[in-house]
Amino acid sequence: MEKGTFAQAAQVAAVICPYVHYVHARLKQNGASALLSLTRSMVEQGVPLQQIVVNDRVDVALLTLVGAVQLPANGLPVADVKSLLPKGTRCGVSVHSLKEAQTAERVGADYVLYGHIYETHCKPGIVPRGLAQLEHICRLSNIPVIALGGIQPHHIPELYRAGASGIAVMSGIWEAESPVAAALEYRRMADLVVHNL
Amino acid sequence: MEKGTFAQAAQVAAVICPYVHYVHARLKQNGASALLSLTRSMVEQGVPLQQIVVNDRVDVALLTLVGAVQLPANGLPVADVKSLLPKGTRCGVSVHSLKEAQTAERVGADYVLYGHIYETHCKPGIVPRGLAQLEHICRLSNIPVIALGGIQPHHIPELYRAGASGIAVMSGIWEAESPVAAALEYRRMADLVVHNL
């Protein structure tokens, strides 16, 4: 993303944030400078710090004092991360198997992000892990499991039935014609399920 | 690198470190966990903290309390990095032009790493920047300029004549049959030049 694009993305994040619990700042192909700019743009646009999750870079989280960091599978160890961050900063770990989920729980992760559940062009050529495996992991985990990957609003009921504590969406919102309308639709469906409406 | 390889690389670093000023811990293709493991292995093997430079990841530098961080062109801003690190931690910036070198100096970098000077298979297909440009940058810089890229021991006299304050070597040492013998040869040549022997 270019600098102008950060400001645009941050503006969208600010409009969306009342309808989601967290906004994940993640720029896999760029350097730390870009991630810091994006995160600061989000703060300037009014996204509350407690709703921002910074991907991988604990240094960026320290500079911005966001509410959470999301550690990739090859990220820093949870205990080390917690030793650096202010008390109360949440620490999630991205996992791709039951074994990884159990390890993350043992080392003190606050939640895990598990996926990808459905086919998604974010992970071309990689077989999705599916609902059965999600259910298995949720049953054996004592920390929240957030489902990720190819999730459309109509998937939400089966994901919660499988035990997911929440869902994370990338392309479904960010590549939608109207990211705000898309976020609202995900939220409407999640509310229907969670509140048994 | 695999975990066993870290221990090996760290052992070599420990043997080399009396003959160099700094050892740069850099694993461009791996995650932060690997960089932390490599850095900790170096410390365990006896490389003094003040001689270790961690690449890019300020969080890893904070966890290990090494003497310096090396920021890539797309890395975190120097002022932000200095606000996080213990006072006295050196902060270098990798630059590829006079403009970048002057910006780095203005924002408080302690030194710049400039390259690549000669052809190197670390940067295939990228035209080397050469000695004339190095000399130009050294003349207009008030902070040390460390030359990098394809440097062989016989290049050292012309690099110092061009104004370089030091040299950095990757493949010339790490891909040598004997990294220790290679480091000694670089050091011998640098001593000849610096002390006019």
mmCIF file of C-alpha atoms in Angstrom:
data_model
loop_
_atom_site.group_PDB
_atom_site.id
_atom_site.type_symbol
_atom_site.label_atom_id
_atom_site.label_comp_id
_atom_site.label_asym_id
_atom_site.label_seq_id
_atom_site.Cartn_x
_atom_site.Cartn_y
_atom_site.Cartn_z
ATOM 1 C CA MET A 1 0.000 0.000 0.000
ATOM 2 C CA GLU A 2 1.080 3.567 -0.637
ATOM 3 C CA LYS A 3 0.870 6.188 2.091
ATOM 4 C CA GLY A 4 -2.393 7.640 0.673
ATOM 5 C CA THR A 5 -3.869 4.161 0.709
ATOM 6 C CA PHE A 6 -3.100 3.826 4.418
ATOM 7 C CA ALA A 7 -5.167 6.902 5.174
ATOM 8 C CA GLN A 8 -8.039 5.509 3.079
ATOM 9 C CA ALA A 9 -7.853 2.087 4.726
ATOM 10 C CA ALA A 10 -7.685 3.736 8.137
ATOM 11 C CA GLN A 11 -10.773 5.813 7.326
ATOM 12 C CA VAL A 12 -12.681 2.678 6.361
ATOM 13 C CA ALA A 13 -11.478 0.987 9.566
ATOM 14 C CA ALA A 14 -12.804 3.918 11.575
ATOM 15 C CA VAL A 15 -16.227 3.645 9.944
ATOM 16 C CA ILE A 16 -16.326 -0.131 10.402
ATOM 17 C CA CYS A 17 -15.028 -0.308 13.967
ATOM 18 C CA PRO A 18 -18.373 0.191 15.761
ATOM 19 C CA TYR A 19 -19.597 -3.021 14.095
ATOM 20 C CA VAL A 20 -16.602 -5.258 14.854
ATOM 21 C CA HIS A 21 -14.632 -6.078 17.983
ATOM 22 C CA TYR A 22 -11.148 -5.739 16.494
ATOM 23 C CA VAL A 23 -9.410 -4.385 13.417
ATOM 24 C CA HIS A 24 -6.252 -6.247 12.458
ATOM 25 C CA ALA A 25 -3.412 -4.107 11.057
ATOM 26 C CA ARG A 26 -1.445 -6.390 8.784
ATOM 27 C CA LEU A 27 0.739 -5.656 5.745
ATOM 28 C CA LYS A 28 2.536 -8.871 5.037
ATOM 29 C CA GLN A 29 4.584 -7.650 2.083
ATOM 30 C CA ASN A 30 5.656 -4.266 3.464
ATOM 31 C CA GLY A 31 8.167 -3.244 6.088
ATOM 32 C CA ALA A 32 7.639 -2.165 9.673
ATOM 33 C CA SER A 33 7.569 1.505 8.708
ATOM 34 C CA ALA A 34 4.424 0.952 6.627
ATOM 35 C CA LEU A 35 2.738 -1.034 9.403
ATOM 36 C CA LEU A 36 3.505 1.748 11.889
ATOM 37 C CA SER A 37 2.069 4.357 9.488
ATOM 38 C CA LEU A 38 -1.086 2.328 8.945
ATOM 39 C CA THR A 39 -1.573 1.787 12.677
ATOM 40 C CA ARG A 40 -1.020 5.450 13.494
ATOM 41 C CA SER A 41 -3.433 6.432 10.714
ATOM 42 C CA MET A 42 -6.061 4.187 12.263
ATOM 43 C CA VAL A 43 -5.568 5.856 15.652
ATOM 44 C CA GLU A 44 -5.743 9.323 14.072
ATOM 45 C CA GLN A 45 -8.949 8.388 12.274
ATOM 46 C CA GLY A 46 -10.513 7.439 15.583
ATOM 47 C CA VAL A 47 -10.224 3.669 15.820
ATOM 48 C CA PRO A 48 -9.960 3.031 19.587
ATOM 49 C CA LEU A 49 -6.556 1.616 20.644
ATOM 50 C CA GLN A 50 -8.259 -1.294 22.397
ATOM 51 C CA GLN A 51 -9.773 -2.394 19.088
ATOM 52 C CA ILE A 52 -6.529 -2.430 17.125
ATOM 53 C CA VAL A 53 -4.549 -5.649 16.710
ATOM 54 C CA VAL A 54 -1.050 -5.253 15.263
ATOM 55 C CA ASN A 55 0.306 -8.181 13.298
ATOM 56 C CA ASP A 56 3.630 -9.760 14.293
ATOM 57 C CA ARG A 57 5.590 -6.589 15.124
ATOM 58 C CA VAL A 58 5.733 -6.142 18.876
ATOM 59 C CA ASP A 59 7.900 -3.056 18.353
ATOM 60 C CA VAL A 60 5.058 -1.409 16.415
ATOM 61 C CA ALA A 61 2.635 -2.399 19.189
ATOM 62 C CA LEU A 62 4.948 -0.803 21.763
ATOM 63 C CA LEU A 63 5.130 2.426 19.778
ATOM 64 C CA THR A 64 1.362 2.670 19.377
ATOM 65 C CA LEU A 65 0.117 0.993 22.584
ATOM 66 C CA VAL A 66 -2.617 -0.905 20.783
ATOM 67 C CA GLY A 67 -4.753 -3.418 22.621
ATOM 68 C CA ALA A 68 -3.421 -6.595 21.049
ATOM 69 C CA VAL A 69 -0.777 -8.262 18.931
ATOM 70 C CA GLN A 70 -1.355 -11.185 16.594
ATOM 71 C CA LEU A 71 1.650 -13.506 16.380
ATOM 72 C CA PRO A 72 2.162 -15.551 13.219
ATOM 73 C CA ALA A 73 3.259 -19.194 13.501
ATOM 74 C CA ASN A 74 6.907 -18.086 13.157
ATOM 75 C CA GLY A 75 6.477 -15.057 15.424
ATOM 76 C CA LEU A 76 8.079 -14.265 18.765
ATOM 77 C CA PRO A 77 7.275 -16.542 21.734
ATOM 78 C CA VAL A 78 4.204 -15.452 23.731
ATOM 79 C CA ALA A 79 6.086 -15.239 27.045
ATOM 80 C CA ASP A 80 8.699 -12.939 25.520
ATOM 81 C CA VAL A 81 6.032 -10.783 23.933
ATOM 82 C CA LYS A 82 4.151 -10.469 27.215
ATOM 83 C CA SER A 83 7.371 -9.484 28.975
ATOM 84 C CA LEU A 84 7.664 -6.477 26.647
ATOM 85 C CA LEU A 85 4.073 -5.279 26.371
ATOM 86 C CA PRO A 86 2.054 -3.330 28.955
ATOM 87 C CA LYS A 87 0.047 -5.604 31.244
ATOM 88 C CA GLY A 88 -3.344 -6.345 29.737
ATOM 89 C CA THR A 89 -2.249 -6.240 26.095
ATOM 90 C CA ARG A 90 -3.859 -9.248 24.464
ATOM 91 C CA CYS A 91 -1.707 -11.715 22.623
ATOM 92 C CA GLY A 92 -3.190 -13.973 19.927
ATOM 93 C CA VAL A 93 -1.404 -16.698 17.994
ATOM 94 C CA SER A 94 -2.141 -17.877 14.456
ATOM 95 C CA VAL A 95 -2.396 -21.671 14.356
ATOM 96 C CA HIS A 96 -3.042 -24.280 11.693
ATOM 97 C CA SER A 97 -3.499 -27.494 13.715
ATOM 98 C CA LEU A 98 -4.703 -28.824 17.057
ATOM 99 C CA LYS A 99 -1.104 -29.287 18.149
ATOM 100 C CA GLU A 100 -0.273 -25.650 17.450
ATOM 101 C CA ALA A 101 -3.460 -24.515 19.203
ATOM 102 C CA GLN A 102 -2.615 -26.540 22.305
ATOM 103 C CA THR A 103 0.937 -25.216 22.350
ATOM 104 C CA ALA A 104 -0.342 -21.648 22.047
ATOM 105 C CA GLU A 105 -2.718 -22.203 24.966
ATOM 106 C CA ARG A 106 0.028 -23.762 27.103
ATOM 107 C CA VAL A 107 2.427 -20.862 26.558
ATOM 108 C CA GLY A 108 -0.165 -18.272 27.512
ATOM 109 C CA ALA A 109 -1.868 -17.065 24.340
ATOM 110 C CA ASP A 110 -5.102 -15.186 25.048
ATOM 111 C CA TYR A 111 -6.760 -16.647 21.955
ATOM 112 C CA VAL A 112 -5.909 -18.416 18.730
ATOM 113 C CA LEU A 113 -6.765 -17.552 15.153
ATOM 114 C CA TYR A 114 -7.383 -20.789 13.266
ATOM 115 C CA GLY A 115 -7.753 -21.298 9.549
ATOM 116 C CA HIS A 116 -8.282 -21.313 6.829
ATOM 117 C CA ILE A 117 -11.723 -22.902 7.123
ATOM 118 C CA TYR A 118 -13.096 -22.395 3.605
ATOM 119 C CA GLU A 119 -11.512 -21.928 0.217
ATOM 120 C CA THR A 120 -10.111 -18.456 -0.239
ATOM 121 C CA HIS A 121 -8.047 -16.828 -2.934
ATOM 122 C CA CYS A 122 -5.860 -15.428 -0.120
ATOM 123 C CA LYS A 123 -4.465 -18.984 0.147
ATOM 124 C CA PRO A 124 -4.560 -20.286 -3.429
ATOM 125 C CA GLY A 125 -3.784 -23.974 -3.849
ATOM 126 C CA ILE A 126 -3.892 -24.725 -0.120
ATOM 127 C CA VAL A 127 -6.651 -27.146 0.889
ATOM 128 C CA PRO A 128 -8.987 -25.544 3.436
ATOM 129 C CA ARG A 129 -9.043 -27.177 6.866
ATOM 130 C CA GLY A 130 -12.810 -27.341 7.132
ATOM 131 C CA LEU A 131 -15.448 -27.385 9.849
ATOM 132 C CA ALA A 132 -14.794 -30.816 11.395
ATOM 133 C CA GLN A 133 -11.240 -29.914 12.322
ATOM 134 C CA LEU A 134 -12.414 -26.545 13.664
ATOM 135 C CA GLU A 135 -14.933 -28.298 15.890
ATOM 136 C CA HIS A 136 -12.272 -30.710 17.152
ATOM 137 C CA ILE A 137 -9.948 -27.846 18.066
ATOM 138 C CA CYS A 138 -12.688 -25.797 19.729
ATOM 139 C CA ARG A 139 -13.721 -28.781 21.857
ATOM 140 C CA LEU A 140 -10.167 -29.297 23.110
ATOM 141 C CA SER A 141 -9.282 -25.622 23.666
ATOM 142 C CA ASN A 142 -9.836 -23.570 26.797
ATOM 143 C CA ILE A 143 -9.091 -20.256 25.114
ATOM 144 C CA PRO A 144 -11.194 -18.603 22.400
ATOM 145 C CA VAL A 145 -10.753 -19.963 18.875
ATOM 146 C CA ILE A 146 -11.382 -17.392 16.160
ATOM 147 C CA ALA A 147 -12.163 -18.897 12.743
ATOM 148 C CA LEU A 148 -10.561 -17.431 9.635
ATOM 149 C CA GLY A 149 -10.432 -17.998 5.916
ATOM 150 C CA GLY A 150 -12.997 -17.629 3.154
ATOM 151 C CA ILE A 151 -15.821 -16.874 5.596
ATOM 152 C CA GLN A 152 -19.027 -15.482 4.082
ATOM 153 C CA PRO A 153 -21.917 -14.216 6.248
ATOM 154 C CA HIS A 154 -23.955 -17.370 5.553
ATOM 155 C CA HIS A 155 -21.180 -19.497 7.101
ATOM 156 C CA ILE A 156 -21.501 -17.848 10.498
ATOM 157 C CA PRO A 157 -24.188 -20.139 12.007
ATOM 158 C CA GLU A 158 -22.197 -23.326 11.326
ATOM 159 C CA LEU A 159 -18.981 -21.739 12.592
ATOM 160 C CA TYR A 160 -20.515 -20.816 15.934
ATOM 161 C CA ARG A 161 -22.172 -24.242 16.143
ATOM 162 C CA ALA A 162 -18.680 -25.740 15.676
ATOM 163 C CA GLY A 163 -17.570 -23.809 18.751
ATOM 164 C CA ALA A 164 -15.827 -20.772 17.279
ATOM 165 C CA SER A 165 -15.807 -17.798 19.636
ATOM 166 C CA GLY A 166 -15.632 -15.379 16.759
ATOM 167 C CA ILE A 167 -14.696 -14.927 13.137
ATOM 168 C CA ALA A 168 -12.039 -12.938 11.314
ATOM 169 C CA VAL A 169 -12.574 -11.634 7.797
ATOM 170 C CA MET A 170 -10.109 -10.190 5.302
ATOM 171 C CA SER A 171 -11.201 -10.192 1.652
ATOM 172 C CA GLY A 172 -14.905 -10.519 2.549
ATOM 173 C CA ILE A 173 -14.757 -6.981 3.900
ATOM 174 C CA TRP A 174 -11.695 -5.349 2.349
ATOM 175 C CA GLU A 175 -12.400 -6.470 -1.192
ATOM 176 C CA ALA A 176 -16.157 -5.826 -1.001
ATOM 177 C CA GLU A 177 -17.601 -3.012 -3.102
ATOM 178 C CA SER A 178 -18.713 -1.443 0.175
ATOM 179 C CA PRO A 179 -16.573 -2.653 3.090
ATOM 180 C CA VAL A 180 -18.951 -0.968 5.520
ATOM 181 C CA ALA A 181 -22.041 -2.711 4.100
ATOM 182 C CA ALA A 182 -20.140 -6.004 4.174
ATOM 183 C CA ALA A 183 -19.084 -5.521 7.810
ATOM 184 C CA LEU A 184 -22.687 -4.728 8.736
ATOM 185 C CA GLU A 185 -23.908 -7.897 7.042
ATOM 186 C CA TYR A 186 -21.351 -10.048 8.914
ATOM 187 C CA ARG A 187 -22.336 -8.351 12.160
ATOM 188 C CA ARG A 188 -26.068 -8.760 11.533
ATOM 189 C CA MET A 189 -25.596 -12.494 10.947
ATOM 190 C CA ALA A 190 -23.336 -12.908 13.996
ATOM 191 C CA ASP A 191 -25.878 -11.098 16.187
ATOM 192 C CA LEU A 192 -28.661 -13.368 14.897
ATOM 193 C CA VAL A 193 -26.642 -16.414 15.891
ATOM 194 C CA VAL A 194 -25.165 -15.218 19.182
ATOM 195 C CA HIS A 195 -28.405 -13.750 20.510
ATOM 196 C CA ASN A 196 -30.588 -16.515 19.038
ATOM 197 C CA LEU A 197 -32.654 -13.934 17.244
ATOM 198 C CA MET B 1 18.100 -21.911 8.800
ATOM 199 C CA GLU B 2 17.105 -24.760 11.073
ATOM 200 C CA LYS B 3 17.592 -24.551 14.824
ATOM 201 C CA GLY B 4 20.775 -26.667 14.702
ATOM 202 C CA THR B 5 22.147 -24.327 12.074
ATOM 203 C CA PHE B 6 21.630 -21.358 14.405
ATOM 204 C CA ALA B 7 23.848 -22.961 17.016
ATOM 205 C CA GLN B 8 26.504 -23.625 14.367
ATOM 206 C CA ALA B 9 26.325 -20.094 12.977
ATOM 207 C CA ALA B 10 26.466 -18.714 16.511
ATOM 208 C CA GLN B 11 29.553 -20.800 17.258
ATOM 209 C CA VAL B 12 31.281 -19.431 14.168
ATOM 210 C CA ALA B 13 30.257 -15.899 15.188
ATOM 211 C CA ALA B 14 31.816 -16.460 18.603
ATOM 212 C CA VAL B 15 35.106 -17.562 17.056
ATOM 213 C CA ILE B 16 35.120 -14.673 14.577
ATOM 214 C CA CYS B 17 34.069 -11.909 16.942
ATOM 215 C CA PRO B 18 37.548 -11.020 18.287
ATOM 216 C CA TYR B 19 38.553 -10.099 14.721
ATOM 217 C CA VAL B 20 35.529 -7.933 13.803
ATOM 218 C CA HIS B 21 33.763 -5.026 15.471
ATOM 219 C CA TYR B 22 30.202 -6.256 14.953
ATOM 220 C CA VAL B 23 28.298 -9.378 13.987
ATOM 221 C CA HIS B 24 25.013 -8.724 12.203
ATOM 222 C CA ALA B 25 22.154 -11.128 13.033
ATOM 223 C CA ARG B 26 19.957 -11.187 9.948
ATOM 224 C CA LEU B 27 17.584 -13.850 8.613
ATOM 225 C CA LYS B 28 15.649 -12.130 5.898
ATOM 226 C CA GLN B 29 13.440 -15.073 4.962
ATOM 227 C CA ASN B 30 12.556 -16.325 8.452
ATOM 228 C CA GLY B 31 10.270 -15.015 11.154
ATOM 229 C CA ALA B 32 11.087 -13.135 14.330
ATOM 230 C CA SER B 33 11.211 -16.332 16.368
ATOM 231 C CA ALA B 34 14.189 -17.571 14.332
ATOM 232 C CA LEU B 35 15.997 -14.245 14.619
ATOM 233 C CA LEU B 36 15.502 -14.290 18.390
ATOM 234 C CA SER B 37 16.848 -17.861 18.580
ATOM 235 C CA LEU B 38 19.896 -16.968 16.493
ATOM 236 C CA THR B 39 20.625 -13.875 18.588
ATOM 237 C CA ARG B 40 20.250 -15.749 21.863
ATOM 238 C CA SER B 41 22.496 -18.526 20.531
ATOM 239 C CA MET B 42 25.147 -15.937 19.752
ATOM 240 C CA VAL B 43 24.944 -14.574 23.296
ATOM 241 C CA GLU B 44 25.120 -18.098 24.756
ATOM 242 C CA GLN B 45 28.172 -18.885 22.623
ATOM 243 C CA GLY B 46 29.945 -15.857 24.058
ATOM 244 C CA VAL B 47 29.543 -13.113 21.458
ATOM 245 C CA PRO B 48 29.517 -9.901 23.557
ATOM 246 C CA LEU B 49 26.163 -8.077 23.482
ATOM 247 C CA GLN B 50 27.890 -4.875 22.400
ATOM 248 C CA GLN B 51 29.121 -6.592 19.246
ATOM 249 C CA ILE B 52 25.745 -7.909 18.136
ATOM 250 C CA VAL B 53 23.641 -5.974 15.624
ATOM 251 C CA VAL B 54 20.063 -7.200 15.192
ATOM 252 C CA ASN B 55 18.467 -6.608 11.814
ATOM 253 C CA ASP B 56 15.178 -4.717 11.574
ATOM 254 C CA ARG B 57 13.377 -6.186 14.601
ATOM 255 C CA VAL B 58 13.521 -3.747 17.481
ATOM 256 C CA ASP B 59 11.427 -6.152 19.557
ATOM 257 C CA VAL B 60 14.175 -8.768 19.248
ATOM 258 C CA ALA B 61 16.761 -6.146 20.215
ATOM 259 C CA LEU B 62 14.691 -5.270 23.298
ATOM 260 C CA LEU B 63 14.472 -8.912 24.332
ATOM 261 C CA THR B 64 18.204 -9.491 23.966
ATOM 262 C CA LEU B 65 19.618 -6.041 24.818
ATOM 263 C CA VAL B 66 22.152 -6.160 22.000
ATOM 264 C CA GLY B 67 24.342 -3.160 21.254
ATOM 265 C CA ALA B 68 22.801 -2.114 17.955
ATOM 266 C CA VAL B 69 19.954 -2.457 15.497
ATOM 267 C CA GLN B 70 20.264 -2.199 11.724
ATOM 268 C CA LEU B 71 17.187 -0.701 10.098
ATOM 269 C CA PRO B 72 16.383 -1.604 6.494
ATOM 270 C CA ALA B 73 15.185 1.102 4.097
ATOM 271 C CA ASN B 74 11.559 0.221 4.946
ATOM 272 C CA GLY B 75 12.250 -0.201 8.669
ATOM 273 C CA LEU B 76 10.923 1.769 11.626
ATOM 274 C CA PRO B 77 11.865 5.461 11.900
ATOM 275 C CA VAL B 78 15.095 6.098 13.833
ATOM 276 C CA ALA B 79 13.467 8.441 16.362
ATOM 277 C CA ASP B 80 10.819 5.839 17.213
ATOM 278 C CA VAL B 81 13.433 3.132 17.527
ATOM 279 C CA LYS B 82 15.568 5.266 19.839
ATOM 280 C CA SER B 83 12.522 5.995 21.983
ATOM 281 C CA LEU B 84 12.144 2.257 22.639
ATOM 282 C CA LEU B 85 15.749 1.121 23.059
ATOM 283 C CA PRO B 86 18.010 1.627 26.085
ATOM 284 C CA LYS B 87 20.106 4.787 25.815
ATOM 285 C CA GLY B 88 23.349 4.083 24.020
ATOM 286 C CA THR B 89 22.016 1.383 21.718
ATOM 287 C CA ARG B 90 23.397 2.182 18.273
ATOM 288 C CA CYS B 91 21.034 2.561 15.384
ATOM 289 C CA GLY B 92 22.237 2.087 11.802
ATOM 290 C CA VAL B 93 20.239 2.568 8.628
ATOM 291 C CA SER B 94 20.691 0.753 5.317
ATOM 292 C CA VAL B 95 20.810 3.258 2.441
ATOM 293 C CA HIS B 96 21.175 3.054 -1.315
ATOM 294 C CA SER B 97 21.662 6.697 -2.333
ATOM 295 C CA LEU B 98 23.067 10.024 -1.147
ATOM 296 C CA LYS B 99 19.545 11.256 -0.478
ATOM 297 C CA GLU B 100 18.763 8.299 1.779
ATOM 298 C CA ALA B 101 22.118 8.716 3.562
ATOM 299 C CA GLN B 102 21.414 12.389 4.247
ATOM 300 C CA THR B 103 17.915 11.621 5.495
ATOM 301 C CA ALA B 104 19.291 8.936 7.821
ATOM 302 C CA GLU B 105 21.856 11.388 9.212
ATOM 303 C CA ARG B 106 19.225 14.089 9.710
ATOM 304 C CA VAL B 107 16.885 11.794 11.639
ATOM 305 C CA GLY B 108 19.631 10.658 14.000
ATOM 306 C CA ALA B 109 21.135 7.446 12.609
ATOM 307 C CA ASP B 110 24.466 6.608 14.239
ATOM 308 C CA TYR B 111 25.861 5.282 10.949
ATOM 309 C CA VAL B 112 24.723 4.146 7.526
ATOM 310 C CA LEU B 113 25.355 0.906 5.688
ATOM 311 C CA TYR B 114 25.726 1.713 2.004
ATOM 312 C CA GLY B 115 25.831 -0.663 -0.918
ATOM 313 C CA HIS B 116 26.160 -2.661 -2.806
ATOM 314 C CA ILE B 117 29.549 -1.475 -4.017
ATOM 315 C CA TYR B 118 30.694 -4.435 -6.121
ATOM 316 C CA GLU B 119 28.893 -7.193 -7.947
ATOM 317 C CA THR B 120 27.596 -9.845 -5.614
ATOM 318 C CA HIS B 121 25.409 -12.862 -6.094
ATOM 319 C CA CYS B 122 23.477 -11.690 -2.996
ATOM 320 C CA LYS B 123 22.002 -9.038 -5.324
ATOM 321 C CA PRO B 124 21.777 -10.781 -8.701
ATOM 322 C CA GLY B 125 20.863 -8.559 -11.643
ATOM 323 C CA ILE B 126 21.206 -5.316 -9.668
ATOM 324 C CA VAL B 127 23.934 -3.023 -10.977
ATOM 325 C CA PRO B 128 26.501 -2.312 -8.241
ATOM 326 C CA ARG B 129 26.729 1.315 -7.130
ATOM 327 C CA GLY B 130 30.506 1.516 -7.345
ATOM 328 C CA LEU B 131 33.309 3.461 -5.717
ATOM 329 C CA ALA B 132 32.659 6.940 -7.150
ATOM 330 C CA GLN B 133 29.205 7.106 -5.596
ATOM 331 C CA LEU B 134 30.588 5.761 -2.304
ATOM 332 C CA GLU B 135 33.201 8.522 -2.266
ATOM 333 C CA HIS B 136 30.560 11.161 -2.977
ATOM 334 C CA ILE B 137 28.384 9.943 -0.097
ATOM 335 C CA CYS B 138 31.309 9.690 2.338
ATOM 336 C CA ARG B 139 32.390 13.257 1.504
ATOM 337 C CA LEU B 140 28.918 14.626 2.229
ATOM 338 C CA SER B 141 28.199 12.562 5.354
ATOM 339 C CA ASN B 142 29.029 13.448 8.938
ATOM 340 C CA ILE B 143 28.273 9.995 10.284
ATOM 341 C CA PRO B 144 30.235 6.818 9.507
ATOM 342 C CA VAL B 145 29.520 5.163 6.167
ATOM 343 C CA ILE B 146 30.028 1.410 6.169
ATOM 344 C CA ALA B 147 30.523 -0.097 2.697
ATOM 345 C CA LEU B 148 28.752 -3.324 1.787
ATOM 346 C CA GLY B 149 28.347 -5.663 -1.130
ATOM 347 C CA GLY B 150 30.720 -8.001 -2.925
ATOM 348 C CA ILE B 151 33.725 -6.811 -0.928
ATOM 349 C CA GLN B 152 36.865 -8.948 -1.141
ATOM 350 C CA PRO B 153 39.939 -8.313 1.045
ATOM 351 C CA HIS B 154 41.834 -6.732 -1.884
ATOM 352 C CA HIS B 155 39.099 -4.061 -2.200
ATOM 353 C CA ILE B 156 39.699 -2.703 1.293
ATOM 354 C CA PRO B 157 42.418 -0.131 0.426
ATOM 355 C CA GLU B 158 40.276 1.596 -2.219
ATOM 356 C CA LEU B 159 37.208 1.532 0.026
ATOM 357 C CA TYR B 160 39.010 3.309 2.865
ATOM 358 C CA ARG B 161 40.553 5.759 0.363
ATOM 359 C CA ALA B 162 36.996 6.507 -0.808
ATOM 360 C CA GLY B 163 36.172 7.488 2.771
ATOM 361 C CA ALA B 164 34.420 4.394 4.127
ATOM 362 C CA SER B 165 34.675 4.109 7.913
ATOM 363 C CA GLY B 166 34.372 0.355 7.747
ATOM 364 C CA ILE B 167 33.190 -2.574 5.695
ATOM 365 C CA ALA B 168 30.488 -5.186 6.121
ATOM 366 C CA VAL B 169 30.806 -8.661 4.646
ATOM 367 C CA MET B 170 28.227 -11.396 4.190
ATOM 368 C CA SER B 171 29.084 -14.100 1.653
ATOM 369 C CA GLY B 172 32.820 -13.326 1.751
ATOM 370 C CA ILE B 173 32.870 -14.731 5.269
ATOM 371 C CA TRP B 174 29.774 -16.882 5.638
ATOM 372 C CA GLU B 175 30.194 -18.744 2.365
ATOM 373 C CA ALA B 176 33.959 -19.152 2.693
ATOM 374 C CA GLU B 177 35.366 -22.646 3.228
ATOM 375 C CA SER B 178 36.753 -21.339 6.527
ATOM 376 C CA PRO B 179 34.766 -18.336 7.764
ATOM 377 C CA VAL B 180 37.373 -17.769 10.477
ATOM 378 C CA ALA B 181 40.291 -17.704 8.028
ATOM 379 C CA ALA B 182 38.295 -15.352 5.785
ATOM 380 C CA ALA B 183 37.511 -12.986 8.683
ATOM 381 C CA LEU B 184 41.196 -12.962 9.633
ATOM 382 C CA GLU B 185 42.194 -12.077 6.066
ATOM 383 C CA TYR B 186 39.702 -9.160 5.956
ATOM 384 C CA ARG B 187 40.973 -7.979 9.317
ATOM 385 C CA ARG B 188 44.631 -8.261 8.314
ATOM 386 C CA MET B 189 43.993 -6.140 5.229
ATOM 387 C CA ALA B 190 41.950 -3.563 7.146
ATOM 388 C CA ASP B 191 44.693 -3.270 9.788
ATOM 389 C CA LEU B 192 47.289 -2.735 7.042
ATOM 390 C CA VAL B 193 45.241 0.119 5.629
ATOM 391 C CA VAL B 194 44.059 1.751 8.829
ATOM 392 C CA HIS B 195 47.435 1.636 10.573
ATOM 393 C CA ASN B 196 49.420 2.374 7.382
ATOM 394 C CA LEU B 197 51.470 -0.754 7.926
#
